[in-house]
Amino acid sequence: MNLLPPIQNDRIISRLPQCFRREAALHRRENFNDKVKTACQEQPSGRLAYKISKVIVVGDLAVGKTCLINRFCKDVFDRNYNATLGVDFEIENFQVLGVPFTLQLWDTSGQERYKCIASSYYRGAQVVIVAFDVNDIGSFSHVRQWLEESLEDNDVAAIQLFLVGTKKDLSSPAQYSQMERDALKLAREIGAEYWAVSSLTGENVNEFFSRVASLGFENSILAELEEKGSATQMGEVPISSHLLYIPSKKEKKCSCCQ
Ligand SMILES: Nc1nc2c(ncn2[C@@H]2O[C@H](COP(=O)(O)OP(=O)(O)OP(=O)(O)O)[C@@H](O)[C@H]2O)c(=O)[nH]1
Ligand SMILES: [Mg+2]
């Protein structure tokens, strides 16, 4: 009996989505790692090894984190600004090389007063997305600080980093090209892959999250093969509890946020 929900067509990935800019990419291979492809071909048919990647999205308030997630998950865009209070999260199911894969997208508040609650959800992330508004140099200057805070409770070596410039639709070509030069330089310095998106027009949003899912999937398979001593078969992946931890509404407040 298939326990997993049906997968939307645009969430079925058979070839590796390419990076946005070769100057700042986590890797530039044309396709998935051969060991990953072999492992997926050889997985016992019918046994669904359930895989999940915890993704946290951080960045200054109002840079567009929630709109980015909502454009991808629900294909909607809200012009009104509704600040995120603490954290919210979405689950997106994919099928990568025939294997079910889930992204758990944690949308955090950029507001200082909610930082204590948001940061308590950073732990156990496999992917960190640091967002800044390409029209707001102040949000760009805070990227390193967001990165530092989000990596505090995580294994830096195992984390995949993405630097995302938002609201690209509001930027003139001249303004944007200067910003991109600075962003590519910073992305290389922090070891992140750079993307620029617009949640209003949808530019690059699906491509970006398909890339996040594909690289997250590849990483999780390689880590599992390594753990099993390069056996080509994947087993069931024990999903540790914090990955599936779902905050109750009342937990959305903590003392410093009262
Ligand atoms: N033009 C344009 N506006 C955008 C875009 N993305 C977000 N916005 C607007 O920017 C404002 C803030 O967007 P949010 O997604 O709520 O920002 P946030 O980063 O989640 O903010 P916090 O939850 O407070 O951290 C809203 O008014 C959005 O309509 C975009 O791509 N283009
Ligand atoms: Mg928000």
Tab-separated table of C-alpha atoms and ligand atoms in Angstrom:
chain	number	residue	atom	x	y	z
A	1	MET	CA	0.000	0.000	0.000
A	2	ASN	CA	1.512	3.335	-1.044
A	3	LEU	CA	1.509	5.557	2.051
A	4	LEU	CA	2.932	8.616	0.301
A	5	PRO	CA	0.724	11.384	-1.153
A	6	PRO	CA	0.582	11.698	-4.984
A	7	ILE	CA	3.435	13.762	-6.441
A	8	GLN	CA	2.679	16.786	-8.669
A	9	ASN	CA	4.290	16.479	-12.125
A	10	ASP	CA	6.556	19.483	-11.575
A	11	ARG	CA	7.891	17.816	-8.438
A	12	ILE	CA	9.138	14.736	-10.357
A	13	ILE	CA	12.876	15.172	-11.019
A	14	SER	CA	14.843	12.804	-13.258
A	15	ARG	CA	17.674	15.088	-14.367
A	16	LEU	CA	19.736	17.394	-12.157
A	17	PRO	CA	18.424	20.997	-12.388
A	18	GLN	CA	21.324	23.313	-13.274
A	19	CYS	CA	22.757	26.077	-11.064
A	20	PHE	CA	21.757	29.725	-11.572
A	21	ARG	CA	25.276	31.154	-11.917
A	22	ARG	CA	28.357	28.955	-12.409
A	23	GLU	CA	30.406	31.545	-10.481
A	24	ALA	CA	28.614	30.614	-7.239
A	25	ALA	CA	27.274	27.035	-7.276
A	26	LEU	CA	27.460	24.158	-4.785
A	27	HIS	CA	28.635	22.075	-7.718
A	28	ARG	CA	28.534	22.397	-11.499
A	29	ARG	CA	28.053	18.787	-12.582
A	30	GLU	CA	25.638	18.282	-15.462
A	31	ASN	CA	23.857	15.379	-13.755
A	32	PHE	CA	23.391	13.533	-10.481
A	33	ASN	CA	26.379	11.773	-8.914
A	34	ASP	CA	26.796	8.292	-10.508
A	35	LYS	CA	26.736	6.532	-7.116
A	36	VAL	CA	23.416	8.203	-6.354
A	37	LYS	CA	21.952	7.180	-9.711
A	38	THR	CA	23.118	3.567	-9.207
A	39	ALA	CA	21.741	3.414	-5.664
A	40	CYS	CA	18.356	4.704	-6.836
A	41	GLN	CA	18.228	2.245	-9.729
A	42	GLU	CA	19.059	-0.656	-7.418
A	43	GLN	CA	16.768	0.249	-4.534
A	44	PRO	CA	14.455	-2.723	-3.827
A	45	SER	CA	11.316	-1.936	-5.827
A	46	GLY	CA	8.251	-1.189	-3.793
A	47	ARG	CA	10.200	-0.440	-0.627
A	48	LEU	CA	9.947	3.270	-0.186
A	49	ALA	CA	12.933	4.563	1.718
A	50	TYR	CA	11.377	7.759	3.049
A	51	LYS	CA	13.785	10.715	2.848
A	52	ILE	CA	13.368	14.207	4.193
A	53	SER	CA	15.457	17.364	4.275
A	54	LYS	CA	14.945	20.154	6.817
A	55	VAL	CA	15.307	23.541	5.149
A	56	ILE	CA	15.336	26.777	7.161
A	57	VAL	CA	14.771	30.155	5.507
A	58	VAL	CA	16.255	33.151	7.343
A	59	GLY	CA	16.824	36.819	6.583
A	60	ASP	CA	15.795	40.360	7.500
A	61	LEU	CA	12.130	41.201	8.032
A	62	ALA	CA	10.094	41.892	4.913
A	63	VAL	CA	12.770	40.623	2.471
A	64	GLY	CA	10.205	38.173	1.071
A	65	LYS	CA	10.816	34.793	2.789
A	66	THR	CA	7.122	33.937	3.248
A	67	CYS	CA	6.183	35.110	-0.251
A	68	LEU	CA	8.933	32.932	-1.718
A	69	ILE	CA	7.668	29.828	0.089
A	70	ASN	CA	4.018	30.603	-0.696
A	71	ARG	CA	4.765	31.245	-4.382
A	72	PHE	CA	6.433	27.804	-4.567
A	73	CYS	CA	4.072	25.778	-2.349
A	74	LYS	CA	0.745	27.426	-3.203
A	75	ASP	CA	1.527	29.483	-6.341
A	76	VAL	CA	0.084	32.598	-4.697
A	77	PHE	CA	1.480	36.084	-4.055
A	78	ASP	CA	0.216	38.533	-1.418
A	79	ARG	CA	1.094	42.203	-1.855
A	80	ASN	CA	0.150	42.859	1.770
A	81	TYR	CA	2.844	42.402	4.328
A	82	ASN	CA	1.856	39.947	7.082
A	83	ALA	CA	4.892	39.499	9.290
A	84	THR	CA	5.637	35.918	10.313
A	85	LEU	CA	5.197	35.540	14.085
A	86	GLY	CA	7.880	33.026	15.160
A	87	VAL	CA	7.982	30.212	12.634
A	88	ASP	CA	5.726	28.584	10.059
A	89	PHE	CA	6.424	25.553	7.953
A	90	GLU	CA	5.374	23.817	4.753
A	91	ILE	CA	5.952	20.264	3.516
A	92	GLU	CA	6.672	19.708	-0.187
A	93	ASN	CA	6.856	16.174	-1.625
A	94	PHE	CA	9.073	15.318	-4.581
A	95	GLN	CA	10.146	12.208	-6.450
A	96	VAL	CA	13.829	12.332	-7.339
A	97	LEU	CA	15.261	9.574	-9.574
A	98	GLY	CA	12.153	7.556	-8.687
A	99	VAL	CA	12.644	7.902	-4.905
A	100	PRO	CA	10.186	9.869	-2.703
A	101	PHE	CA	11.798	12.925	-1.131
A	102	THR	CA	10.322	15.581	1.126
A	103	LEU	CA	11.423	19.145	1.809
A	104	GLN	CA	10.335	20.489	5.192
A	105	LEU	CA	10.447	24.268	4.646
A	106	TRP	CA	10.741	26.300	7.888
A	107	ASP	CA	9.785	29.923	7.357
A	108	THR	CA	11.189	32.083	10.163
A	109	SER	CA	10.428	35.593	11.365
A	110	GLY	CA	12.942	38.297	10.504
A	111	GLN	CA	11.748	40.411	13.410
A	112	GLU	CA	14.261	40.800	16.251
A	113	ARG	CA	11.610	40.137	18.923
A	114	TYR	CA	10.768	36.715	17.486
A	115	LYS	CA	14.386	35.635	17.027
A	116	CYS	CA	14.467	33.572	20.203
A	117	ILE	CA	11.578	31.371	19.099
A	118	ALA	CA	12.703	31.162	15.448
A	119	SER	CA	16.275	30.211	16.357
A	120	SER	CA	15.029	27.299	18.484
A	121	TYR	CA	13.964	25.658	15.202
A	122	TYR	CA	17.315	26.031	13.409
A	123	ARG	CA	18.729	22.835	14.946
A	124	GLY	CA	19.008	19.769	12.682
A	125	ALA	CA	18.751	21.681	9.403
A	126	GLN	CA	20.317	20.140	6.301
A	127	VAL	CA	19.804	23.274	4.181
A	128	VAL	CA	20.006	26.961	5.095
A	129	ILE	CA	18.562	29.576	2.737
A	130	VAL	CA	19.641	33.139	3.586
A	131	ALA	CA	17.394	35.650	1.817
A	132	PHE	CA	18.050	39.329	1.145
A	133	ASP	CA	16.186	41.938	-0.938
A	134	VAL	CA	18.275	42.872	-4.002
A	135	ASN	CA	16.906	46.425	-3.657
A	136	ASP	CA	17.849	46.776	0.009
A	137	ILE	CA	21.613	46.870	0.683
A	138	GLY	CA	20.896	46.800	4.446
A	139	SER	CA	19.360	43.318	4.192
A	140	PHE	CA	22.391	42.218	2.151
A	141	SER	CA	24.776	43.524	4.831
A	142	HIS	CA	23.015	41.317	7.442
A	143	VAL	CA	23.541	38.053	5.516
A	144	ARG	CA	26.674	36.978	7.422
A	145	GLN	CA	24.941	37.552	10.782
A	146	TRP	CA	21.930	35.409	9.747
A	147	LEU	CA	24.308	32.745	8.529
A	148	GLU	CA	26.243	32.702	11.795
A	149	GLU	CA	23.067	32.427	13.900
A	150	SER	CA	21.530	29.693	11.756
A	151	LEU	CA	24.709	27.579	11.783
A	152	GLU	CA	25.266	27.859	15.557
A	153	ASP	CA	23.452	24.574	16.400
A	154	ASN	CA	24.246	22.775	13.172
A	155	ASP	CA	27.033	20.717	11.614
A	156	VAL	CA	28.500	23.381	9.326
A	157	ALA	CA	30.288	20.808	7.140
A	158	ALA	CA	27.043	18.960	6.353
A	159	ILE	CA	24.878	22.023	5.643
A	160	GLN	CA	24.065	23.148	2.086
A	161	LEU	CA	23.898	26.939	1.840
A	162	PHE	CA	21.897	29.050	-0.581
A	163	LEU	CA	22.070	32.837	-0.842
A	164	VAL	CA	18.869	34.157	-2.429
A	165	GLY	CA	18.309	37.674	-3.744
A	166	THR	CA	14.569	38.434	-3.697
A	167	LYS	CA	12.269	41.005	-5.373
A	168	LYS	CA	14.268	40.947	-8.610
A	169	ASP	CA	11.252	42.514	-10.395
A	170	LEU	CA	11.809	45.795	-8.528
A	171	SER	CA	15.408	46.187	-9.666
A	172	SER	CA	16.575	47.902	-12.880
A	173	PRO	CA	19.089	45.888	-14.986
A	174	ALA	CA	21.916	48.288	-14.072
A	175	GLN	CA	21.113	48.225	-10.344
A	176	TYR	CA	20.683	44.448	-10.393
A	177	SER	CA	23.953	43.695	-12.176
A	178	GLN	CA	25.952	45.603	-9.537
A	179	MET	CA	24.082	43.809	-6.759
A	180	GLU	CA	24.671	40.450	-8.436
A	181	ARG	CA	28.425	41.062	-8.601
A	182	ASP	CA	28.488	41.735	-4.856
A	183	ALA	CA	26.209	38.764	-4.121
A	184	LEU	CA	28.310	36.327	-6.179
A	185	LYS	CA	31.431	37.469	-4.324
A	186	LEU	CA	29.762	36.969	-0.932
A	187	ALA	CA	28.300	33.599	-2.000
A	188	ARG	CA	31.775	32.351	-2.931
A	189	GLU	CA	33.194	33.607	0.379
A	190	ILE	CA	30.543	31.820	2.479
A	191	GLY	CA	30.374	28.684	0.278
A	192	ALA	CA	26.775	29.262	-0.836
A	193	GLU	CA	24.994	28.800	-4.157
A	194	TYR	CA	23.513	32.089	-5.395
A	195	TRP	CA	20.028	32.545	-6.886
A	196	ALA	CA	17.920	35.616	-7.710
A	197	VAL	CA	14.132	35.288	-7.710
A	198	SER	CA	10.903	37.229	-7.893
A	199	SER	CA	7.946	35.844	-5.915
A	200	LEU	CA	5.730	38.441	-7.608
A	201	THR	CA	6.418	37.209	-11.180
A	202	GLY	CA	7.522	33.689	-10.155
A	203	GLU	CA	10.890	34.161	-11.937
A	204	ASN	CA	13.286	31.326	-10.974
A	205	VAL	CA	11.171	30.208	-7.966
A	206	ASN	CA	10.355	26.656	-9.144
A	207	GLU	CA	13.822	26.241	-10.653
A	208	PHE	CA	15.381	27.293	-7.345
A	209	PHE	CA	13.417	24.869	-5.167
A	210	SER	CA	13.915	22.005	-7.650
A	211	ARG	CA	17.647	22.666	-7.330
A	212	VAL	CA	17.397	22.743	-3.511
A	213	ALA	CA	15.468	19.453	-3.509
A	214	SER	CA	17.884	17.791	-5.953
A	215	LEU	CA	21.070	18.786	-4.142
A	216	GLY	CA	19.481	17.955	-0.779
A	217	PHE	CA	18.446	14.554	-2.095
A	218	GLU	CA	21.892	13.868	-3.562
A	219	ASN	CA	23.519	14.811	-0.266
A	220	SER	CA	21.233	12.581	1.783
A	221	ILE	CA	21.848	9.543	-0.441
A	222	LEU	CA	25.626	10.060	-0.439
A	223	ALA	CA	25.596	10.401	3.352
A	224	GLU	CA	23.570	7.211	3.660
A	225	LEU	CA	25.838	5.272	1.289
A	226	GLU	CA	28.833	6.450	3.261
A	227	GLU	CA	27.192	5.339	6.507
A	228	LYS	CA	26.477	1.911	5.037
A	229	GLY	CA	30.078	1.647	3.866
A	230	SER	CA	29.284	2.329	0.203
A	231	ALA	CA	26.719	-0.463	-0.079
A	232	THR	CA	24.752	0.400	-3.205
A	233	GLN	CA	21.432	-0.257	-1.580
A	234	MET	CA	19.660	2.269	0.558
A	235	GLY	CA	17.802	1.115	3.624
A	236	GLU	CA	14.936	2.648	5.457
A	237	VAL	CA	16.041	6.029	6.746
A	238	PRO	CA	15.314	6.414	10.451
A	239	ILE	CA	13.651	9.812	10.563
A	240	SER	CA	14.906	11.439	13.740
A	241	SER	CA	12.134	12.934	15.802
A	242	HIS	CA	13.217	16.583	15.553
A	243	LEU	CA	12.780	16.464	11.773
A	244	LEU	CA	9.147	15.665	12.173
A	245	TYR	CA	8.663	17.790	15.270
A	246	ILE	CA	5.565	19.871	14.683
A	247	PRO	CA	5.242	22.964	16.945
A	248	SER	CA	1.920	23.267	18.719
A	249	LYS	CA	0.275	26.673	18.276
A	250	LYS	CA	0.737	27.528	21.999
A	251	GLU	CA	4.525	26.976	21.660
A	252	LYS	CA	4.745	29.883	19.290
A	253	LYS	CA	5.451	32.226	22.151
A	254	CYS	CA	8.357	32.203	24.560
A	255	SER	CA	9.189	34.491	27.486
A	256	CYS	CA	11.255	37.035	25.562
A	257	CYS	CA	8.606	37.288	22.862
A	258	GLN	CA	5.681	38.048	25.196
B	1	LIG	N1	7.648	43.401	-5.771
B	1	LIG	C1	7.838	42.354	-4.965
B	1	LIG	N2	7.404	42.389	-3.664
B	1	LIG	C2	7.638	41.288	-2.893
B	1	LIG	C3	8.298	40.127	-3.384
B	1	LIG	N3	8.370	39.208	-2.363
B	1	LIG	C4	7.773	39.788	-1.285
B	1	LIG	N4	7.327	41.029	-1.612
B	1	LIG	C5	6.602	41.953	-0.718
B	1	LIG	O1	7.445	42.214	0.407
B	1	LIG	C6	6.651	42.270	1.617
B	1	LIG	C7	7.233	41.307	2.642
B	1	LIG	O2	7.115	39.980	2.142
B	1	LIG	P1	7.139	38.734	3.166
B	1	LIG	O3	7.286	37.513	2.356
B	1	LIG	O4	5.997	38.816	4.106
B	1	LIG	O5	8.493	39.024	3.970
B	1	LIG	P2	9.180	38.138	5.105
B	1	LIG	O6	10.629	38.057	4.803
B	1	LIG	O7	8.462	36.850	5.245
B	1	LIG	O8	8.961	39.052	6.415
B	1	LIG	P3	8.979	38.583	7.960
B	1	LIG	O9	7.999	37.436	8.075
B	1	LIG	O10	8.555	39.775	8.750
B	1	LIG	O11	10.395	38.164	8.257
B	1	LIG	C8	5.205	41.958	1.205
B	1	LIG	O12	4.475	43.175	1.090
B	1	LIG	C9	5.344	41.303	-0.161
B	1	LIG	O13	4.241	41.572	-1.012
B	1	LIG	C10	8.735	40.137	-4.750
B	1	LIG	O14	9.321	39.191	-5.272
B	1	LIG	N5	8.502	41.273	-5.486
B	2	MG	MG	7.417	36.020	6.802
